[in-house]
PDB file of C-alpha atoms and ligand atoms in Angstrom:
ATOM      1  CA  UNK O 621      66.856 109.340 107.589  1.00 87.00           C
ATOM      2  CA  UNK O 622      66.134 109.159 111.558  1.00 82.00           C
ATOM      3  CA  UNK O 623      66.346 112.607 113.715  1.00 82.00           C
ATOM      4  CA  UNK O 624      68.962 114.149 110.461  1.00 86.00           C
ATOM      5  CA  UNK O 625      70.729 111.055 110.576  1.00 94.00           C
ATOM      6  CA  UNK O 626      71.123 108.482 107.891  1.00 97.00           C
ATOM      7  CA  UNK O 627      70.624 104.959 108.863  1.00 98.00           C
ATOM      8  CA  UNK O 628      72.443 101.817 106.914  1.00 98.00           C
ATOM      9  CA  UNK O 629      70.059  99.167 106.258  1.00 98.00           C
ATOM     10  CA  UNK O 630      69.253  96.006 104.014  1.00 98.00           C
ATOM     11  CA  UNK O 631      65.848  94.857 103.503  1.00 98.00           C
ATOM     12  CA  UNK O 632      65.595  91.543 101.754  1.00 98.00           C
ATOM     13  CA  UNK O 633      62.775  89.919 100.593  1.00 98.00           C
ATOM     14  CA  UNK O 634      61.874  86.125  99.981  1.00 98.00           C
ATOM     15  CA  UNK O 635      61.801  85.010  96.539  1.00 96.00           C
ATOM     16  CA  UNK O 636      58.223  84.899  94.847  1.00 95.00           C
ATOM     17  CA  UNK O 637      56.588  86.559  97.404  1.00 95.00           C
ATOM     18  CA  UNK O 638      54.107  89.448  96.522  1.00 95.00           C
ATOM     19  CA  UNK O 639      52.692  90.551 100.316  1.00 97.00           C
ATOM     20  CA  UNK O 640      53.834  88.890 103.990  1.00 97.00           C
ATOM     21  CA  UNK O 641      55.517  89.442 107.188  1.00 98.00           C
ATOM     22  CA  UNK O 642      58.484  91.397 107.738  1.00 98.00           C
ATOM     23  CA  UNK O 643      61.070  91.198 110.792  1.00 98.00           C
ATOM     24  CA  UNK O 644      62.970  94.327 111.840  1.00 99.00           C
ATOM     25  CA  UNK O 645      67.082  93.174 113.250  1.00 99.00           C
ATOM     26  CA  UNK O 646      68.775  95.168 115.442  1.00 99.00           C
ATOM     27  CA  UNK O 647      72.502  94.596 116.357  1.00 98.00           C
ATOM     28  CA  UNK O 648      74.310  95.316 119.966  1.00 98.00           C
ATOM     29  CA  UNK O 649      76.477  97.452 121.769  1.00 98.00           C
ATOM     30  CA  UNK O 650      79.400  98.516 119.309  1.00 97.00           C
ATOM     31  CA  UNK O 651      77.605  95.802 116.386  1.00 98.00           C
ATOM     32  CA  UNK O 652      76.671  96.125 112.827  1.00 98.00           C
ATOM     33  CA  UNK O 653      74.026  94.350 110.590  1.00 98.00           C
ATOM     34  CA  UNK O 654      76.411  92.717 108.739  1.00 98.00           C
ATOM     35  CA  UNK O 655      77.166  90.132 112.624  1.00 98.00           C
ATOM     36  CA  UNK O 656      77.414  86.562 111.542  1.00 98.00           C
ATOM     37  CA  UNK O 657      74.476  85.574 114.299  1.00 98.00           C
ATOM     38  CA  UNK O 658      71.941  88.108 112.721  1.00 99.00           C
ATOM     39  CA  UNK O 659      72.889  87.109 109.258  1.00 98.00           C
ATOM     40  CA  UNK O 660      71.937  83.331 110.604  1.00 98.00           C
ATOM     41  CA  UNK O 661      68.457  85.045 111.979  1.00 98.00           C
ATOM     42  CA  UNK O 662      67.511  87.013 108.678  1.00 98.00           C
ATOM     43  CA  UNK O 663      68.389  83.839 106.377  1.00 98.00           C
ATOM     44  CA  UNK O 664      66.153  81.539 108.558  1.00 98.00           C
ATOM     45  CA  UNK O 665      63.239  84.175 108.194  1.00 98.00           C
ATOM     46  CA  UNK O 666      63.405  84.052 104.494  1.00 98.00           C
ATOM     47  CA  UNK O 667      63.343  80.484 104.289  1.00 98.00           C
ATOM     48  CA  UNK O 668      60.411  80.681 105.841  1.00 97.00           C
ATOM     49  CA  UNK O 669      59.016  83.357 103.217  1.00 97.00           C
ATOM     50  CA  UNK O 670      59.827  86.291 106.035  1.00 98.00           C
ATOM     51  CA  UNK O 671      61.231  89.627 104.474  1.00 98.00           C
ATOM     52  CA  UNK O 672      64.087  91.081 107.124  1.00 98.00           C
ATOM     53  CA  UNK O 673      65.138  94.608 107.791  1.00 98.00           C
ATOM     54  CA  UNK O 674      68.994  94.576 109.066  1.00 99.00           C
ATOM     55  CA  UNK O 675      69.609  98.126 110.316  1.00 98.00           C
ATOM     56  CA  UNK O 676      72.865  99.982 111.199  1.00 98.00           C
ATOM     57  CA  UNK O 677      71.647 101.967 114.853  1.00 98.00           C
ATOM     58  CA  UNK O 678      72.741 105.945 115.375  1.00 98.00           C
ATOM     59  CA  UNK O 679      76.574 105.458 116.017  1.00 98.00           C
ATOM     60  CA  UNK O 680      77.102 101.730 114.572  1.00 98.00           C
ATOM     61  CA  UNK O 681      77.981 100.092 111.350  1.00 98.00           C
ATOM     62  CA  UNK O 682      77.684 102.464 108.322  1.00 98.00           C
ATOM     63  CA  UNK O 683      74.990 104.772 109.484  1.00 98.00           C
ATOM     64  CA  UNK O 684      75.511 108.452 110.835  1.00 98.00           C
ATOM     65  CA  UNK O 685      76.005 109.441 114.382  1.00 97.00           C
ATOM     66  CA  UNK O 686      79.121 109.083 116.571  1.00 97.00           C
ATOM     67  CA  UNK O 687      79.407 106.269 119.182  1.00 97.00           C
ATOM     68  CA  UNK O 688      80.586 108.401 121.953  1.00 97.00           C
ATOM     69  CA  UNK O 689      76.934 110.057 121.404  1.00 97.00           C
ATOM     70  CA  UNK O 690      75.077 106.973 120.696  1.00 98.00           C
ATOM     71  CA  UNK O 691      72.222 106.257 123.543  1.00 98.00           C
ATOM     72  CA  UNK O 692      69.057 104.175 124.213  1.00 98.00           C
ATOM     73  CA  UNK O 693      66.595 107.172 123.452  1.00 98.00           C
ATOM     74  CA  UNK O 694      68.827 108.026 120.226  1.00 98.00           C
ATOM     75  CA  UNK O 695      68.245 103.879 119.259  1.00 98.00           C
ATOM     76  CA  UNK O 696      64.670 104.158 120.620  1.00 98.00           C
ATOM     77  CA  UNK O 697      64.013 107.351 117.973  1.00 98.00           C
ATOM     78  CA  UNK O 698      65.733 105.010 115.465  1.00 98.00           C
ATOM     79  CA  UNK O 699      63.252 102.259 116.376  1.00 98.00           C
ATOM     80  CA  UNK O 700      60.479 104.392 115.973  1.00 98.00           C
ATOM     81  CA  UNK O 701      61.576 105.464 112.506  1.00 98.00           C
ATOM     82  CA  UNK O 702      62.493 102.221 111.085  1.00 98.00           C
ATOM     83  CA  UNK O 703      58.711 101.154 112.401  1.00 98.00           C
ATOM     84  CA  UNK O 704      57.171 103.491 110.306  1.00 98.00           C
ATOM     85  CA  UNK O 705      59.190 103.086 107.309  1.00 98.00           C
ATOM     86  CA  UNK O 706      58.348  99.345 107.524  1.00 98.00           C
ATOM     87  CA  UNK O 707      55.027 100.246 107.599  1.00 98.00           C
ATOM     88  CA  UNK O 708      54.687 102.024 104.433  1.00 98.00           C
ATOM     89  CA  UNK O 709      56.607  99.255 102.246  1.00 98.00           C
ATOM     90  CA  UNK O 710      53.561  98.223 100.117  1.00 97.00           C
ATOM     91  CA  UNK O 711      54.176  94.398 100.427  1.00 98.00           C
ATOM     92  CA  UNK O 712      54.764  94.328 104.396  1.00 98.00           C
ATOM     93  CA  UNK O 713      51.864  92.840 106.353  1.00 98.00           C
ATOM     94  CA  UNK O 714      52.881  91.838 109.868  1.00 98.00           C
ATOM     95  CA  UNK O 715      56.042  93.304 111.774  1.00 98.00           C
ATOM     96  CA  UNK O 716      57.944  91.366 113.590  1.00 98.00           C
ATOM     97  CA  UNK O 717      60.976  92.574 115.993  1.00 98.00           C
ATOM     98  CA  UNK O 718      63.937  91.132 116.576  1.00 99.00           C
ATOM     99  CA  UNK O 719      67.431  92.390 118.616  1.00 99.00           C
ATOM    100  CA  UNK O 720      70.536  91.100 120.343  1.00 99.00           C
ATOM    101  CA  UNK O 721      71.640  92.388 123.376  1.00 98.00           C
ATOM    102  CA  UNK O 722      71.175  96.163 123.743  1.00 98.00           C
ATOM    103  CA  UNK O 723      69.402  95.536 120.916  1.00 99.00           C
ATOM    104  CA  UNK O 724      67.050  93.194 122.692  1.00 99.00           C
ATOM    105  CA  UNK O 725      66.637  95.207 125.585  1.00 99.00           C
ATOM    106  CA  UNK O 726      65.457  98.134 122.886  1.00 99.00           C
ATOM    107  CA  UNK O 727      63.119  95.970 121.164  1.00 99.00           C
ATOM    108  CA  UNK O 728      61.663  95.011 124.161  1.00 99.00           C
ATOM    109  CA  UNK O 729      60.966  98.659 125.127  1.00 99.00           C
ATOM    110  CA  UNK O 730      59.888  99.132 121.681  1.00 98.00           C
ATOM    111  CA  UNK O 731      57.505  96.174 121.835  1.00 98.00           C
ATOM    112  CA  UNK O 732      55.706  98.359 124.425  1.00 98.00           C
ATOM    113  CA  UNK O 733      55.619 101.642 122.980  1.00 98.00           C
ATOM    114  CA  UNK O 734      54.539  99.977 119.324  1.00 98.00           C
ATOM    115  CA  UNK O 735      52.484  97.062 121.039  1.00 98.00           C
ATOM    116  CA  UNK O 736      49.700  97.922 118.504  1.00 97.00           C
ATOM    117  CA  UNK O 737      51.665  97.325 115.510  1.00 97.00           C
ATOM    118  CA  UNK O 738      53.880  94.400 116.905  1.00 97.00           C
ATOM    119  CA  UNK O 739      53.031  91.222 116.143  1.00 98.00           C
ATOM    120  CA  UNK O 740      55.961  89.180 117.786  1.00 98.00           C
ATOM    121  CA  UNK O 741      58.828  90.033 119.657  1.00 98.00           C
ATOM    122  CA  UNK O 742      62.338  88.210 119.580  1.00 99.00           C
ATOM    123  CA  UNK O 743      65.201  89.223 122.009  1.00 99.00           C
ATOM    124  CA  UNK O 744      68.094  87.313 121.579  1.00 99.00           C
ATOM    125  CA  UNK O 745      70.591  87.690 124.326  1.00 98.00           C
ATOM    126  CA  UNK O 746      68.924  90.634 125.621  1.00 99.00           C
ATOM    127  CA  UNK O 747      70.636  93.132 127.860  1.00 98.00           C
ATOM    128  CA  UNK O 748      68.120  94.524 130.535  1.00 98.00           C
ATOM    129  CA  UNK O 749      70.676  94.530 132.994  1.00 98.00           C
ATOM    130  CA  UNK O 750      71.698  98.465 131.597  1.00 98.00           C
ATOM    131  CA  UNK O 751      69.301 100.710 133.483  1.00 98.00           C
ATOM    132  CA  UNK O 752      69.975  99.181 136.845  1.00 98.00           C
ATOM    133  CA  UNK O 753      73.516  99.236 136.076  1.00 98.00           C
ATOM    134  CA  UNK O 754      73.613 102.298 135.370  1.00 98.00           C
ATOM    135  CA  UNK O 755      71.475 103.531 138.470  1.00 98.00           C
ATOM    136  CA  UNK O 756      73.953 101.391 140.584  1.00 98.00           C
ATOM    137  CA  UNK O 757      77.146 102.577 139.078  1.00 98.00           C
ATOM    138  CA  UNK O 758      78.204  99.207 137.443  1.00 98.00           C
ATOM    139  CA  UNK O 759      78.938  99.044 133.210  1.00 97.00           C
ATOM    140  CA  UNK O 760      81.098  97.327 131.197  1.00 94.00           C
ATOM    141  CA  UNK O 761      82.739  96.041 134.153  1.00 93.00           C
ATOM    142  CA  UNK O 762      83.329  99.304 136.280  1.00 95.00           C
ATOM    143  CA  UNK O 763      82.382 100.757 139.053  1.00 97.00           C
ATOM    144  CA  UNK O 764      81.541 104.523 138.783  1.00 98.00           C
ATOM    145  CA  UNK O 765      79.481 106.396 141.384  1.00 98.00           C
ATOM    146  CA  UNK O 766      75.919 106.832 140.127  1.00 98.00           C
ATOM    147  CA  UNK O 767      75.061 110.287 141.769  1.00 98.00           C
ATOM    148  CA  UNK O 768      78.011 111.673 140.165  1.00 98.00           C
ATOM    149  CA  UNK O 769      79.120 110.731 136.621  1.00 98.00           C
ATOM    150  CA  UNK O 770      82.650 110.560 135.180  1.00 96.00           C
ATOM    151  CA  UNK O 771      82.514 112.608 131.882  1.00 96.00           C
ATOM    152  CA  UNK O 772      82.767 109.414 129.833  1.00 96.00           C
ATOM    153  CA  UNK O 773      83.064 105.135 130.006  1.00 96.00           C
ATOM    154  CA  UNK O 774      86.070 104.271 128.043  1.00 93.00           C
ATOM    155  CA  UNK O 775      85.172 101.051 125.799  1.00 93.00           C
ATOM    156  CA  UNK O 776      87.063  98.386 125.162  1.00 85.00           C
ATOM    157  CA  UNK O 777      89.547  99.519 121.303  1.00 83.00           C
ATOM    158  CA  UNK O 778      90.027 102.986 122.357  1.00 88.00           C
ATOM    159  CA  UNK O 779      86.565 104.236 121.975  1.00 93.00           C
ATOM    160  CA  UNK O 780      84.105 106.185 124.634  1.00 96.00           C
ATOM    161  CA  UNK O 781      80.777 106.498 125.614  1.00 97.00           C
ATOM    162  CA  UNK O 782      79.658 109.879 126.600  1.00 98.00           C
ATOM    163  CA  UNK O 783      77.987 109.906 130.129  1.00 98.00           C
ATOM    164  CA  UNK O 784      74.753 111.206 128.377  1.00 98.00           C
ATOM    165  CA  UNK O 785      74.244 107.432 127.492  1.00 98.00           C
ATOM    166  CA  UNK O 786      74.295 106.475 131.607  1.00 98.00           C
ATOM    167  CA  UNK O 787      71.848 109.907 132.061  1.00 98.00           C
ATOM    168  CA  UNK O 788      69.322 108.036 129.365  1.00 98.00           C
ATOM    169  CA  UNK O 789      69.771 104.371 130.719  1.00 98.00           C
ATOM    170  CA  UNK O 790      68.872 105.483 134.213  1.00 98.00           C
ATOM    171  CA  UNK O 791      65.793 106.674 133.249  1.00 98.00           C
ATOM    172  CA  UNK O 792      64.727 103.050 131.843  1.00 98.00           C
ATOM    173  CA  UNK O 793      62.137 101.045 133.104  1.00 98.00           C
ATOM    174  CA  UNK O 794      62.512  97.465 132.009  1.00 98.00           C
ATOM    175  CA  UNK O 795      59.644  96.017 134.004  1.00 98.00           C
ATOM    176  CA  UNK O 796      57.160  98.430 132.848  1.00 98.00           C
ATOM    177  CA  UNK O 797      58.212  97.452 128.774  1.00 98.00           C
ATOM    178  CA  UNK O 798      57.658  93.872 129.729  1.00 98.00           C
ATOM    179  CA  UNK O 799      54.251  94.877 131.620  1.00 98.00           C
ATOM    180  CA  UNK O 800      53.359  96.860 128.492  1.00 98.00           C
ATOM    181  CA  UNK O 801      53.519  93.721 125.843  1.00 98.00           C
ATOM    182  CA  UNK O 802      50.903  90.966 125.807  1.00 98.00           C
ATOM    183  CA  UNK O 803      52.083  89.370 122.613  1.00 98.00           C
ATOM    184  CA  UNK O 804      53.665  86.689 121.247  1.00 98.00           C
ATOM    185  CA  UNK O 805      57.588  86.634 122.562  1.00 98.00           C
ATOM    186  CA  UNK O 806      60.838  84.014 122.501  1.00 98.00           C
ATOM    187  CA  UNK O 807      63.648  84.747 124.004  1.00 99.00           C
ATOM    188  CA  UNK O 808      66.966  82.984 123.256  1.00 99.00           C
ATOM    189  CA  UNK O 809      70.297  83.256 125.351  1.00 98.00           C
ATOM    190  CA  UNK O 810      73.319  80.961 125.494  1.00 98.00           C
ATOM    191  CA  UNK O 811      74.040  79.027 128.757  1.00 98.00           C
ATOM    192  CA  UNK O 812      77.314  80.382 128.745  1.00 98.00           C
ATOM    193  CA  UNK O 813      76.844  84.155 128.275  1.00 98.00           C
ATOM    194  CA  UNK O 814      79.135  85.997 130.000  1.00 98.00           C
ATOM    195  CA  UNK O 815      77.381  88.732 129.021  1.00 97.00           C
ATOM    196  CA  UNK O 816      73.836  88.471 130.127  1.00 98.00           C
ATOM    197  CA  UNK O 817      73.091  86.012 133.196  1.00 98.00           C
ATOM    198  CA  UNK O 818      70.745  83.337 131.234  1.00 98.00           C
ATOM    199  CA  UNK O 819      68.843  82.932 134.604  1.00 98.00           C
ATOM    200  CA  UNK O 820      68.149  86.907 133.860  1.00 98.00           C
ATOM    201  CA  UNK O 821      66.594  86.134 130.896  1.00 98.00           C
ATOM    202  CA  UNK O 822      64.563  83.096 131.944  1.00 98.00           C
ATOM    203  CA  UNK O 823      63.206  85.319 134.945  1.00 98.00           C
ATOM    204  CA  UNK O 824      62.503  88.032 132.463  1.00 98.00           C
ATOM    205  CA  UNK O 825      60.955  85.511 130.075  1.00 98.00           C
ATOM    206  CA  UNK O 826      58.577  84.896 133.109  1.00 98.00           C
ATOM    207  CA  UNK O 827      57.482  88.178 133.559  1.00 98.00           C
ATOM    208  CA  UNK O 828      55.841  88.426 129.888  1.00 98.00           C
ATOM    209  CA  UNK O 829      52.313  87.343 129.380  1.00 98.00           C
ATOM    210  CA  UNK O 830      52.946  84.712 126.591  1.00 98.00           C
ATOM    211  CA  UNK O 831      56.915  84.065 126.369  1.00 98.00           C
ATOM    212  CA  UNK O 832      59.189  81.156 125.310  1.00 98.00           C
ATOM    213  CA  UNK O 833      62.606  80.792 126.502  1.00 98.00           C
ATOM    214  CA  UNK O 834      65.014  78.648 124.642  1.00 98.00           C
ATOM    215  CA  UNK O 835      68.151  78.149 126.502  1.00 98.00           C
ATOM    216  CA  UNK O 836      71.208  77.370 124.137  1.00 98.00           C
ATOM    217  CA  UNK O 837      73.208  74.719 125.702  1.00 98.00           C
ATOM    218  CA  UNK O 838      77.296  75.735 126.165  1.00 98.00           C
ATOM    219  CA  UNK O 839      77.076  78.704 123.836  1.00 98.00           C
ATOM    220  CA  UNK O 840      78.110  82.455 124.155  1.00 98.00           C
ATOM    221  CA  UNK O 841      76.943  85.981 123.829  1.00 98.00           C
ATOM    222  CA  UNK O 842      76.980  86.208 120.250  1.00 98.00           C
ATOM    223  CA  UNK O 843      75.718  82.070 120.003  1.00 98.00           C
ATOM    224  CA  UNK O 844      79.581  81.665 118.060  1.00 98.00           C
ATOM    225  CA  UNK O 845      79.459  78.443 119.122  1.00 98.00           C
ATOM    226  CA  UNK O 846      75.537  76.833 117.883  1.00 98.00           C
ATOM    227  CA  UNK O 847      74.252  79.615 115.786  1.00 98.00           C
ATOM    228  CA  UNK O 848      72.402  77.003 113.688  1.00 98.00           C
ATOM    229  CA  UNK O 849      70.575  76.259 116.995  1.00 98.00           C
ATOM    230  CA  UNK O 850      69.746  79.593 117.923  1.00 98.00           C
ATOM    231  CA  UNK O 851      68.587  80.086 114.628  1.00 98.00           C
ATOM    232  CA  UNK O 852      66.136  77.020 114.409  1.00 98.00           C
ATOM    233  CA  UNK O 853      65.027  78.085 117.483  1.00 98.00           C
ATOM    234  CA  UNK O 854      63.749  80.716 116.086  1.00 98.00           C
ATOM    235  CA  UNK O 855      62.457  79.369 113.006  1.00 98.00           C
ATOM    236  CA  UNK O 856      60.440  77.032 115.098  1.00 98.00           C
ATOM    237  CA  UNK O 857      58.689  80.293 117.053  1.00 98.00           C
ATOM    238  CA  UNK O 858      57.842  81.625 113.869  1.00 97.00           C
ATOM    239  CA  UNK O 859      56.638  78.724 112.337  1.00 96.00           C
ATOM    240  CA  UNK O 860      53.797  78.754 115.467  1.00 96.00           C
ATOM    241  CA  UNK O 861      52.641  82.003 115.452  1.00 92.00           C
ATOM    242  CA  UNK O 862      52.832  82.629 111.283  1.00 76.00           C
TER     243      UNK O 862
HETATM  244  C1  LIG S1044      77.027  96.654 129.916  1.00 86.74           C
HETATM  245  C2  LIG S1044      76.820  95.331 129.589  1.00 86.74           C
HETATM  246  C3  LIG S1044      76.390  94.987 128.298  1.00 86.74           C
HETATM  247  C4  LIG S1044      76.820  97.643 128.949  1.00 86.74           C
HETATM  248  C5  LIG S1044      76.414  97.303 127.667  1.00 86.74           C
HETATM  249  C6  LIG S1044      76.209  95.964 127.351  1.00 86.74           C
HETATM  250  C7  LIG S1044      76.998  99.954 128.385  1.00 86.74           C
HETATM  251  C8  LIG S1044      75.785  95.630 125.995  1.00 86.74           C
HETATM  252  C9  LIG S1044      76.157  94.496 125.383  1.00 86.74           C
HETATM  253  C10 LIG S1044      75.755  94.219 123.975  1.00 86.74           C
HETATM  254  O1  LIG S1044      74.896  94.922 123.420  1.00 86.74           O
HETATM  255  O2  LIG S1044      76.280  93.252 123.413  1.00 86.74           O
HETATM  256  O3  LIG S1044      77.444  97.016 131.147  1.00 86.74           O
HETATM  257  O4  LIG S1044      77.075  98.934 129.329  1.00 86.74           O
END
């Protein structure tokens, strides 16, 4: 349960195992747990004897909440929640987070808030472009006027995005999160996001004390094209800081 809501999660541990590391996954924008790309990330991170914790976010997957409601303080609430529930799992040690896209922006600003308790920090794909989109009127590919909202976004399949979820982005402050952090991060974006700009991510990679950026060569958004790659790319991250 998070804020009354119930939140959809699966927590898998690595074989033989008694007490070790475990890393929180977060999906995107209209995503689930159940994504192909964060399936690759959890299996590499049990290989490597790393328990994961796929969640469902307020408004996605199979977990409470409507869509149209869902926002970045809702998901940062959620965060917080699944944090502390990680926390009191008896055979957790370190806690690692990990996100794609909005996901990634909201681990990042999670990273700051829980910088304490974080011991790395993974955004994949990550989507900091939000809060200055939505200061300068410009989401999902349209132009609104910032000062004065149009009750809702329509999203692509019908659905809508109340403008509550512009109100919260606005309010974001990417740079600070990244100031916030001094720990261990990797970010990983495909070259040909069309998404998130992967010189965006490389400059924000460059902004955080102790980051490394692995850029994955002709793939997309979701890494559909080398997930294997992104995903030893990851492995190889956690293999130096474990
Ligand atoms: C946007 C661009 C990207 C946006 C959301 C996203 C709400 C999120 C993408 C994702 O999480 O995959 O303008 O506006």
């Amino acid at each position: 349960m998070s804020d009354n809501i119930e939140l959809n999660a699966v927590l898998e541990r690595p074989e033989g195992v008694a007490r070790g590391p475990l890393c929180i996954i977060i999906h995107g924008f209209t995503g689930n747990l159940e994504e192909a790309h964060l399936a690759a990330v959890s299996d590499k991170m049990l290989e490597n004897n790393i328990a994961t914790l796929r969640v469902d976010m307020y408004g996605h997957g199979r977990s409470g909440g409507t869509f149209e409601h869902h926002n970045l303080f809702k998901w940062l609430n959620n965060g917080l929640d699944i944090i502390d529930y990680a926390r009191k799992l008896d055979f957790v040690t370190d806690i690692y987070l990990c996100g794609h896209s909005q996901g990634g922006l909201l681990v990042m600003l999670l990273a700051a808030m829980e910088r304490d308790r974080i011991k790395a920090l993974i955004p994949l794909s990550p989507a900091t472009m939000i809060p200055d989109g939505a200061r300068n009127g410009n989401l999902l590919g349209m132009e609104f006027d910032p000062e004065k909202l149009p009750p809702f976004l329509p999203v692509w399949d019908d659905r809508k995005l109340d403008n509550n979820y512009i109100r919260v982005a606005q309010t974001i402050d990417v740079e600070k999160a990244i100031a916030a952090y001094n720990g261990k991060a990797l970010i990983v974006i495909g070259e040909a996001d069309a998404t998130v700009d992967y010189r965006d991510a490389e400059r924000v990679a460059s902004k955080y004390a102790d980051c490394k950026f692995v850029i994955i060569p002709g793939d997309t958004h979701c890494f559909d094209r080398h997930v294997d790659q992104m995903a030893s790319a990851v492995e190889d991250f956690m293999l130096s800081i474990i």
